[in-house]
mmCIF file of C-alpha atoms in Angstrom:
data_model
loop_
_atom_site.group_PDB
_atom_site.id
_atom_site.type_symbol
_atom_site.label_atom_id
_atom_site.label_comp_id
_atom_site.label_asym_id
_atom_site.label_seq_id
_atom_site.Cartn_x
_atom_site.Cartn_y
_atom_site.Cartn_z
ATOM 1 C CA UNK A 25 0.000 0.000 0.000
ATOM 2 C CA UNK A 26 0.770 3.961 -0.756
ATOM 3 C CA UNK A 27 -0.741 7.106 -0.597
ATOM 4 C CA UNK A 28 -3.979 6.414 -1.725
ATOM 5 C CA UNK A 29 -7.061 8.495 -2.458
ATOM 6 C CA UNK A 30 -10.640 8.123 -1.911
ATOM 7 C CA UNK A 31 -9.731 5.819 1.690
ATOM 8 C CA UNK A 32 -12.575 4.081 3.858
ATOM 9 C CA UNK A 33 -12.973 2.991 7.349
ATOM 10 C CA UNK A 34 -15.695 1.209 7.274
ATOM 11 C CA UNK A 35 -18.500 3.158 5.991
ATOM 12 C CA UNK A 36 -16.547 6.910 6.553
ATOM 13 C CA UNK A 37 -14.819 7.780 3.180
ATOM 14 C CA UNK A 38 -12.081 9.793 3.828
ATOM 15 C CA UNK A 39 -10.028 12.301 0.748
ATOM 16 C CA UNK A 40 -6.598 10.233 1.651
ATOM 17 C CA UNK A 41 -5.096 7.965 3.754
ATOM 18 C CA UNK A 42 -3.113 10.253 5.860
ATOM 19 C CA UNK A 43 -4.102 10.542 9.465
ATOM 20 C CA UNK A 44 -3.467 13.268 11.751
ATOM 21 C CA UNK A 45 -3.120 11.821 15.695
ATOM 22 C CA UNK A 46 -4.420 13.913 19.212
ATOM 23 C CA UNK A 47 -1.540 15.266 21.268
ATOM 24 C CA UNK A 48 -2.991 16.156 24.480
ATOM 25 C CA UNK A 49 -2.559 20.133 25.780
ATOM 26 C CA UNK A 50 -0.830 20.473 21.916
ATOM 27 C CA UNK A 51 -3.609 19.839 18.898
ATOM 28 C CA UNK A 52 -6.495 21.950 21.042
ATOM 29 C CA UNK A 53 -9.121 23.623 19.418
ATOM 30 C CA UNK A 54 -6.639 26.534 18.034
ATOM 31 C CA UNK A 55 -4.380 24.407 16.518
ATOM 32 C CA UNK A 56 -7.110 21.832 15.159
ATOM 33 C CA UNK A 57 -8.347 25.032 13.052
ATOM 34 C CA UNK A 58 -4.679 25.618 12.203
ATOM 35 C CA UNK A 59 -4.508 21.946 11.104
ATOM 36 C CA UNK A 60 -7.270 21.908 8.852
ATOM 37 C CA UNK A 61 -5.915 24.946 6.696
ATOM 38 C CA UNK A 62 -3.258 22.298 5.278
ATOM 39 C CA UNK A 63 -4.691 18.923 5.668
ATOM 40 C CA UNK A 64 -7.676 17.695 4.270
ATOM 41 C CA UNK A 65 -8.167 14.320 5.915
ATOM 42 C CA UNK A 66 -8.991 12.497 9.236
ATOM 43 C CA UNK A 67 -7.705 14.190 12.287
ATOM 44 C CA UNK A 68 -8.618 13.752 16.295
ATOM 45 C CA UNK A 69 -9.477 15.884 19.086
ATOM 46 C CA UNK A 70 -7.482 15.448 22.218
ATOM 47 C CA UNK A 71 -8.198 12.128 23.976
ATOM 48 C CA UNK A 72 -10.883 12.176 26.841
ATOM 49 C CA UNK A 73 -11.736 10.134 29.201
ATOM 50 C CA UNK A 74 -14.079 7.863 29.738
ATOM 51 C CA UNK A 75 -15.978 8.732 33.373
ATOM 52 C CA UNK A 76 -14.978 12.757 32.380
ATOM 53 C CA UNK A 77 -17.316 12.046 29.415
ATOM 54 C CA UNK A 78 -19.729 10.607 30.776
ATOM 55 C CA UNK A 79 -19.910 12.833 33.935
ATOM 56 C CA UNK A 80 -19.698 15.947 31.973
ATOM 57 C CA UNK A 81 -22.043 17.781 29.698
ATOM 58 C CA UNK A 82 -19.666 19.031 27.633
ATOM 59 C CA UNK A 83 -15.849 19.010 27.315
ATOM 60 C CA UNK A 84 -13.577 21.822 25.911
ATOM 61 C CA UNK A 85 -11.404 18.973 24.666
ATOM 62 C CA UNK A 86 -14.028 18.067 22.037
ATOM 63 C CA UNK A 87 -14.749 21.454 20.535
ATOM 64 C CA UNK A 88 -15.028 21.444 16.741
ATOM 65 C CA UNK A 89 -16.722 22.830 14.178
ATOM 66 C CA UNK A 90 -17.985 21.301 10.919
ATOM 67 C CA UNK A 91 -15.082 22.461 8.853
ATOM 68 C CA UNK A 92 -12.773 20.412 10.688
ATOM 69 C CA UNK A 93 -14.528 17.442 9.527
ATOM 70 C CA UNK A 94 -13.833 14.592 9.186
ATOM 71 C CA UNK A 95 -13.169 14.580 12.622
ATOM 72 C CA UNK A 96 -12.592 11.705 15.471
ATOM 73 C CA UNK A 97 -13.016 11.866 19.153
ATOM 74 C CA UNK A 98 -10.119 9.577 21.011
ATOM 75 C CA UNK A 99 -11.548 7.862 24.085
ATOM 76 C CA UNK A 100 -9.308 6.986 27.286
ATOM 77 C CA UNK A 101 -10.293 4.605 30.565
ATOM 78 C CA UNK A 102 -9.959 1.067 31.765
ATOM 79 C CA UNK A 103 -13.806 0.560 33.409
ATOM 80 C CA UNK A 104 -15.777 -1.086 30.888
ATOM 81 C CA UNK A 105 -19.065 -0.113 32.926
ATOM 82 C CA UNK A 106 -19.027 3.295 31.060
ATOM 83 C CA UNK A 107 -17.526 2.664 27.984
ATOM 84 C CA UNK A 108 -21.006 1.857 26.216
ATOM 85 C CA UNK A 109 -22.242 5.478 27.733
ATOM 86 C CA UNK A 110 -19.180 7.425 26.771
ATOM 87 C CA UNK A 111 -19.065 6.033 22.978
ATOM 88 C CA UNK A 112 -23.054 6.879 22.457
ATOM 89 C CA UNK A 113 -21.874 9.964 23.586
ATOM 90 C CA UNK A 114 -19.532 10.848 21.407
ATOM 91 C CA UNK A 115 -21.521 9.299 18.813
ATOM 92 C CA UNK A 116 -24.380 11.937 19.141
ATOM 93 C CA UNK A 117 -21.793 14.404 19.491
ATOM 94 C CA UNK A 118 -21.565 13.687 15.659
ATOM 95 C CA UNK A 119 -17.950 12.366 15.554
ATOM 96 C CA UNK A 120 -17.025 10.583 12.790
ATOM 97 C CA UNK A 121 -14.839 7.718 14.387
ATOM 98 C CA UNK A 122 -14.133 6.946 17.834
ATOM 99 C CA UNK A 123 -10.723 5.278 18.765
ATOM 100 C CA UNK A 124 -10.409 3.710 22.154
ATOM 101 C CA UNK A 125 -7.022 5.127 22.992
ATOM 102 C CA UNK A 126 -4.171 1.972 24.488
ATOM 103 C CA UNK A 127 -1.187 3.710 23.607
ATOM 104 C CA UNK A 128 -0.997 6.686 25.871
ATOM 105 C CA UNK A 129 3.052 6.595 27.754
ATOM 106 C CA UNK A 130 2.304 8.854 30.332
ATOM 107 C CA UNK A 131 2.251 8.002 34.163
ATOM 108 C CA UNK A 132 -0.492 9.633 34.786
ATOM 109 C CA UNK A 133 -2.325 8.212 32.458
ATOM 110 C CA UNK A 134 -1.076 4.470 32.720
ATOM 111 C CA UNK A 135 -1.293 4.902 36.854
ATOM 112 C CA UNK A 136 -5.188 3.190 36.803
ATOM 113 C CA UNK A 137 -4.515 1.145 34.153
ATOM 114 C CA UNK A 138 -5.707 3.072 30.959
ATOM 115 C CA UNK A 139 -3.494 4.155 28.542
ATOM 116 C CA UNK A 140 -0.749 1.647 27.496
ATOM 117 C CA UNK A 141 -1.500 0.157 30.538
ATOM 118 C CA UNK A 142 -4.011 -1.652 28.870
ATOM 119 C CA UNK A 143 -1.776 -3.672 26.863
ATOM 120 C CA UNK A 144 -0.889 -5.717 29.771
ATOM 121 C CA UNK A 145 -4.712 -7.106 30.040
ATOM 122 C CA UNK A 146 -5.848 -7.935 26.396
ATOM 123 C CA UNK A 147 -8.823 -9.423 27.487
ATOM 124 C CA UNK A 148 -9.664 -5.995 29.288
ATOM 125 C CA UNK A 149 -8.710 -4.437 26.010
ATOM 126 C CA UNK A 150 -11.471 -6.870 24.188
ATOM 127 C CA UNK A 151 -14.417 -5.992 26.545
ATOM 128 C CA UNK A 152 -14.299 -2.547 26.121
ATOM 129 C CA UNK A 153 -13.740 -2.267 22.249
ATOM 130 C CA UNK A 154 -16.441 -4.564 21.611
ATOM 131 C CA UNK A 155 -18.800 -2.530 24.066
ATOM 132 C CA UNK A 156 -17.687 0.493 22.061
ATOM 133 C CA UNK A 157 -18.480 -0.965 18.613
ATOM 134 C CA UNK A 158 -21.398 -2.679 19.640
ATOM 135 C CA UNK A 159 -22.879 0.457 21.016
ATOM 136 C CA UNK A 160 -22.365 3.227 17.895
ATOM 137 C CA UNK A 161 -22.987 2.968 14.350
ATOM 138 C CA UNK A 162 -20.251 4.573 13.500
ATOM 139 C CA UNK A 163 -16.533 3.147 12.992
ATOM 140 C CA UNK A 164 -14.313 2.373 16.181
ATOM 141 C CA UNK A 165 -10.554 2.102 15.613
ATOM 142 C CA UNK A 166 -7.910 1.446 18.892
ATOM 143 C CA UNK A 167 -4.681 2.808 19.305
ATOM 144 C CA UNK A 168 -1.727 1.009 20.942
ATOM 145 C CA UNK A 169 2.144 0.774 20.894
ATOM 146 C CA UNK A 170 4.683 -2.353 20.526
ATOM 147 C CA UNK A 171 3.573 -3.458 24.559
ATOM 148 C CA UNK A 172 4.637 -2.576 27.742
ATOM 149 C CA UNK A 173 8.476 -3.012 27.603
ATOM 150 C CA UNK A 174 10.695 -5.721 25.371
ATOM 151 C CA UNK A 175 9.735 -8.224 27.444
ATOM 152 C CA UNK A 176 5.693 -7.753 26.290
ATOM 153 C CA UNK A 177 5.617 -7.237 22.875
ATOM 154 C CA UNK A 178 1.772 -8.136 22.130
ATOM 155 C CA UNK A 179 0.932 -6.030 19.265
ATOM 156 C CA UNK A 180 0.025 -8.309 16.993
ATOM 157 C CA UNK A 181 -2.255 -9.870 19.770
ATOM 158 C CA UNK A 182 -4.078 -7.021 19.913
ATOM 159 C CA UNK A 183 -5.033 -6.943 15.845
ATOM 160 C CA UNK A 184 -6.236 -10.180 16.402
ATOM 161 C CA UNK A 185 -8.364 -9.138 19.353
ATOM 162 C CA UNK A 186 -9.376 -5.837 17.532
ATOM 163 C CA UNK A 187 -10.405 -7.973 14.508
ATOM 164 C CA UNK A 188 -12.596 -9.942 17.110
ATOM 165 C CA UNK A 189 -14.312 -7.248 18.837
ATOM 166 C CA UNK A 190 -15.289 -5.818 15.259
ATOM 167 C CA UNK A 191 -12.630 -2.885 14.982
ATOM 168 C CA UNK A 192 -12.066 -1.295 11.657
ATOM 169 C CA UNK A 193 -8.562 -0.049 12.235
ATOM 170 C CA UNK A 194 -5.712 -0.588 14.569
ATOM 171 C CA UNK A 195 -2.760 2.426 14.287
ATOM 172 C CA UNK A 196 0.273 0.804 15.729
ATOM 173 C CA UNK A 197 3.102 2.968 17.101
ATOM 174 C CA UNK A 198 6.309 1.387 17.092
ATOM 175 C CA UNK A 199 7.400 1.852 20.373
ATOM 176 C CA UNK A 200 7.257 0.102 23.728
ATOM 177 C CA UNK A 201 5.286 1.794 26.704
ATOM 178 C CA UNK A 202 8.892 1.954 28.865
ATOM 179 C CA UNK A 203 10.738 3.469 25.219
ATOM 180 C CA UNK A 204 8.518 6.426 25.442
ATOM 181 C CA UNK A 205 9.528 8.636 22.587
ATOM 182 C CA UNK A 206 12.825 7.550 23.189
ATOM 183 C CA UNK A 207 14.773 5.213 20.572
ATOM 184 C CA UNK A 208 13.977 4.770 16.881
ATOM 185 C CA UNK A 209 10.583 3.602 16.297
ATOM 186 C CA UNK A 210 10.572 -0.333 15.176
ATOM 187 C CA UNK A 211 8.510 -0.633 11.514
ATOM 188 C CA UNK A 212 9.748 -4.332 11.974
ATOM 189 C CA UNK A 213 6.508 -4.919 14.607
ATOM 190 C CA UNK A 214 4.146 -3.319 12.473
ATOM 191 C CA UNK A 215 4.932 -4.811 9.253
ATOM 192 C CA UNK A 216 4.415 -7.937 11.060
ATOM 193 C CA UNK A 217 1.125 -7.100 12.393
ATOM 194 C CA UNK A 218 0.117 -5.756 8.733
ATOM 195 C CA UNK A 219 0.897 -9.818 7.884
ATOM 196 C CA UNK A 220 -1.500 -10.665 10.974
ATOM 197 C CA UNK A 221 -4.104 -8.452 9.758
ATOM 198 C CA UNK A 222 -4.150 -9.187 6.317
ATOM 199 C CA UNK A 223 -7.549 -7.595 4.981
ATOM 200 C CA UNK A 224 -9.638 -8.371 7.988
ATOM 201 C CA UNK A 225 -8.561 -4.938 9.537
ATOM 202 C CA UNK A 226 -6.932 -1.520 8.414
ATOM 203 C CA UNK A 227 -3.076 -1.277 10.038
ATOM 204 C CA UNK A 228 -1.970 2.412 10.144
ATOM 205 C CA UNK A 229 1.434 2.582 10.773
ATOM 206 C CA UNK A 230 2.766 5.402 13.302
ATOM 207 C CA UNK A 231 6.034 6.641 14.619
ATOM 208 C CA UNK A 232 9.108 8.338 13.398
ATOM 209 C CA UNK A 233 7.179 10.613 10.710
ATOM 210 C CA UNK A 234 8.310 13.613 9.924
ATOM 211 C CA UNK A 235 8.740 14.163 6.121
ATOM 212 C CA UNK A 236 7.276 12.792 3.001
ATOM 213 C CA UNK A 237 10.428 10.389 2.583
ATOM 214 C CA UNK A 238 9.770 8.795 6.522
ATOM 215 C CA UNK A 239 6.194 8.401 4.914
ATOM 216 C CA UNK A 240 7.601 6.535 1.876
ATOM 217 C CA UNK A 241 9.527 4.459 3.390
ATOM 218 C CA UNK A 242 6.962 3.315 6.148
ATOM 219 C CA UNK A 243 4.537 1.962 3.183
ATOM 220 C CA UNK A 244 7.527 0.472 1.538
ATOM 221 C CA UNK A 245 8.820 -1.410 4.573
ATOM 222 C CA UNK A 246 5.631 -2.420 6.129
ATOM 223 C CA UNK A 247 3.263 -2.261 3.628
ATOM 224 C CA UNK A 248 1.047 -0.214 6.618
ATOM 225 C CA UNK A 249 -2.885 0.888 4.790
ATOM 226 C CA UNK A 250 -2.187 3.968 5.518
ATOM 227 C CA UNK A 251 0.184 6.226 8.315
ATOM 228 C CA UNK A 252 -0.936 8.468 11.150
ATOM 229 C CA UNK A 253 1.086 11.480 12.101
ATOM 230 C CA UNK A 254 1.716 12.946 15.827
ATOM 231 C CA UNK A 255 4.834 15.065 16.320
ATOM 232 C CA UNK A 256 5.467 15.859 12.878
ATOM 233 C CA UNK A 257 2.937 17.752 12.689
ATOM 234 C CA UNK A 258 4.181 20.116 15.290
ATOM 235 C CA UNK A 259 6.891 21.457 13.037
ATOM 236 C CA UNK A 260 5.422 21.217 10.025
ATOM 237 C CA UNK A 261 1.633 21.749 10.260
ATOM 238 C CA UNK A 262 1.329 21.623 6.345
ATOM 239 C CA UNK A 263 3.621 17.597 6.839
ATOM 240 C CA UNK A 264 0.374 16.091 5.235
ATOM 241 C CA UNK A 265 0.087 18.487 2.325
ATOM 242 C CA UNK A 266 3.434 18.381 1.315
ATOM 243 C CA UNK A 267 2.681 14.174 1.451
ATOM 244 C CA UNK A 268 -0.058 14.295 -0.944
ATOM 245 C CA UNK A 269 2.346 16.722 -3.119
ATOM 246 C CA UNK A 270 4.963 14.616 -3.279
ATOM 247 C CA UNK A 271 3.262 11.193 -3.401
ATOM 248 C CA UNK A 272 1.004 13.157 -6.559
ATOM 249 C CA UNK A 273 3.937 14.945 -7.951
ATOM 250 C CA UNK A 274 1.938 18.141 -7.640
ATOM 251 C CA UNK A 275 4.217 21.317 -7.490
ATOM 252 C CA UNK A 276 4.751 21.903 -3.084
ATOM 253 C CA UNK A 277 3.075 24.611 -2.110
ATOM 254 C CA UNK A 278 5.388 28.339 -0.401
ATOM 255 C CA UNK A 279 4.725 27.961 2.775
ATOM 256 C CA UNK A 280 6.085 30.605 4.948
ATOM 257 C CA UNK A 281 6.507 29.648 8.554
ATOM 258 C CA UNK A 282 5.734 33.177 10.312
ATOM 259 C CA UNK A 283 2.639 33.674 8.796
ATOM 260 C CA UNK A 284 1.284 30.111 9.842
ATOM 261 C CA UNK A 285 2.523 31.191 13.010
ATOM 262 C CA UNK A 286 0.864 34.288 13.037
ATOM 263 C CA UNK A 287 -2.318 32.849 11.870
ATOM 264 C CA UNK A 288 -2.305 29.930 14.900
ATOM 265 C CA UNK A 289 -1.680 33.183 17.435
ATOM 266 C CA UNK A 290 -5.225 34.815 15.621
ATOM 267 C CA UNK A 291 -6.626 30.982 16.514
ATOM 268 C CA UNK A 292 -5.491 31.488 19.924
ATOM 269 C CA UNK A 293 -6.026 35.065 20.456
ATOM 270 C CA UNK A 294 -9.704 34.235 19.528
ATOM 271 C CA UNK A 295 -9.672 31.377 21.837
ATOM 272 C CA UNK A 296 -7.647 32.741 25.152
ATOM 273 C CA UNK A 297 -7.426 35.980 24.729
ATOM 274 C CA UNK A 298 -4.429 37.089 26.922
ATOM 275 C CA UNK A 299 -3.519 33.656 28.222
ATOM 276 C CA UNK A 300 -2.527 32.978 24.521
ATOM 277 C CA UNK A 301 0.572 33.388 25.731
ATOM 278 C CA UNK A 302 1.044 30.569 27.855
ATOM 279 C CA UNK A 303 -0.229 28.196 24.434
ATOM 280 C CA UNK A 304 2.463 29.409 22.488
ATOM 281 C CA UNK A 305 4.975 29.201 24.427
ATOM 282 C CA UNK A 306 4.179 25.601 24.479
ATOM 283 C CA UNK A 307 3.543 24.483 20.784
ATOM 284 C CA UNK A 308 6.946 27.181 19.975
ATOM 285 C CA UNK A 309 9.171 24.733 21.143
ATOM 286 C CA UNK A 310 7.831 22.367 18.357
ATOM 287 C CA UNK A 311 7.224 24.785 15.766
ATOM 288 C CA UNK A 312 10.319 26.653 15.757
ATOM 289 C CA UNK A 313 12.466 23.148 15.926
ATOM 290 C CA UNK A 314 15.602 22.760 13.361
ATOM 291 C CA UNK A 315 14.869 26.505 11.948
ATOM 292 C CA UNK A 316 18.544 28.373 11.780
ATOM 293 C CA UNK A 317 19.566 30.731 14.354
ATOM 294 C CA UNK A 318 15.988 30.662 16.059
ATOM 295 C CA UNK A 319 17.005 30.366 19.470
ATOM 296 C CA UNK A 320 16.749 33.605 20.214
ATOM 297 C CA UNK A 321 13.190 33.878 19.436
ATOM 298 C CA UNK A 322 12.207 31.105 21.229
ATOM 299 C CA UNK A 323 13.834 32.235 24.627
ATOM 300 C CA UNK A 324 11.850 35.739 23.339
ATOM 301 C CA UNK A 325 8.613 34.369 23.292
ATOM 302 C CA UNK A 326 9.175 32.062 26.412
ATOM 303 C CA UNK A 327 9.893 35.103 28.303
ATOM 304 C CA UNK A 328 7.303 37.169 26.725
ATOM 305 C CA UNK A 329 4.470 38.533 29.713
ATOM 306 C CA UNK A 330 1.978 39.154 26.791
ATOM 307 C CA UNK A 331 0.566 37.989 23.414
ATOM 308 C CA UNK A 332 1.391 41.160 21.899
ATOM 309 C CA UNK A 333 4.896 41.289 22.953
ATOM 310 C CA UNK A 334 5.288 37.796 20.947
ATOM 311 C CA UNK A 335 3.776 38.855 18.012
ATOM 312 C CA UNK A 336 6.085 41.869 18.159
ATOM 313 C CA UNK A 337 9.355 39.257 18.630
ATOM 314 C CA UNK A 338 7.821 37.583 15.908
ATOM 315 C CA UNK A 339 7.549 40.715 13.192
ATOM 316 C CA UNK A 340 10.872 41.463 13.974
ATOM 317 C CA UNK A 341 12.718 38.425 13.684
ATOM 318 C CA UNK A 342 14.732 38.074 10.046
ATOM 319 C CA UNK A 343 12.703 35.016 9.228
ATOM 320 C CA UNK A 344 14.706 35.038 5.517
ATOM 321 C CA UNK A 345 15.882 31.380 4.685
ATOM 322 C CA UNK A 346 14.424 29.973 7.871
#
């Protein structure tokens, strides 16, 4: 498989198969409209979880409008009591996809068991996917990495028990829970779950991806239906425009880095009004990575006490070449 147009999951037809991944306090509302300026298919609000959903009436996590679509809502939990609730939920929340998130590193996350957690019970992992697609109409993918540690590799395991419970996708990211982001991602794994699949279940492959050529090579070495992108798209918003260019041989399109940064400040500005700050200082880090001679303008804006003072760092900054 390759870049490929006109892509389904399930019943949802989708422009390309080219997946944009929830970071959580990153790809927020703000930066979801930023997104969708550049990339015209699937992409996820931050993950939620499961009692939070339910207990709530409404979440600023799931904010979106219906330009953004298509659009999928990422659910998070290990109790399997609300997990038929929470996906009806975000079902008449009028998501297009919900993926029940078992990939998550973080300790916070993993401390009660959700997250990547969940990869040390599969049969946990089972019970609540097939509550989730048994209780929406809609498709229901998971999300998972490599296993726990090297010890616990079960990802291909987990297709298997995705295929079971009725799952339409499974992304795989090639890492262990105990790698975090650390370490090269392993393609090897997911190749070899793409085998275990074969067509009973889309395999997105994930990790690692950060140009057009790391998206290449991850459908040449694993033969993966299709990739989904996290941290890429931090520093390079437009990553799944310039895919489709170069997969389509379509002429890249100028892109110039300050005024997608400006334009993500209007998002903000909109958004938080003076706290917009704070956001940017956060997503800068990303966004301003492996541009020459930017380091003074990112210790600018991290010391900046207002949004105006940013945008001022940011006008005046020689952004030639960059």
């Amino acid at each position: 498989m390759s870049f490929k147009k006109d892509f389904f999951i399930g019943s949802l037809k989708l422009p390309h198969n080219i997946i944009y991944a929830p970071l959580a306090e990153y790809t927020d509302f703000a930066y979801r409209r930023l997104i969708r300026n550049f990339h015209t298919g699937l992409m996820f609000c931050e993950m939620i979880k499961m009692e939070a959903l339910v207990r709530e009436k409404s979440t600023k996590l799931l904010k979106y409008t219906k330009n953004m679509m298509p659009i999928g809502a990422q659910l998070l939990g290990s109790n399997s009591s609300v997990a038929t609730d929470a996906a009806k939920k975000l079902e008449d929340l009028g998501f297009d996809i919900i993926d029940f998130n078992c990939g998550c590193p973080v300790q916070k996350v993993t401390k009660d068991g959700s997250g990547s957690a969940m990869l040390k019970n599969p049969k946990l992992i089972f019970e609540i996917l097939e509550k989730i697609v048994k209780a929406v109409n809609i498709p229901v993918s998971i999300k998972i990495r490599l296993g726990w540690d090297d010890n616990s590799i079960v990802a291909s395991e987990i297709v298997k028990i995705a295929i079971d419970a009725g799952a339409k996708m499974i992304t795989i990211h090639g890492r262990t829970r105990k790698q975090g982001y650390s370490g090269k991602a392993n393609w090897d794994y997911i190749k070899e779950c793409k085998q275990v699949a074969k067509n009973d279940i889309l395999v997105i492959g994930n990790g690692d991806l950060y140009t057009p050529e790391d998206v290449k090579s991850m459908f040449e070495s694993t033969s993966v239906d299709g990739v989904m992108i996290a941290r890429g798209m931090l520093s390079t918003p437009w990553l799944s425009s310039d895919i489709e260019s170069h997969f389509t041989k379509k002429e890249r399109a100028n892109v110039s880095r300050k005024e997608v940064l400006l334009k993500y400040i209007s998002y903000l500005i909109e958004e938080k009004k003076e706290k917009a700050v704070f956001d940017l200082r956060r997503i800068s880090g990303w966004f301003l990575r492996g541009s020459r001679d930017i380091k003074s303008l990112r210790i600018g804006i991290n010391g900046a006490t207002s949004i105006d003072e940013s945008i001022e760092l940011i006008d005046s900054f020689n952004w030639e070449d960059k």
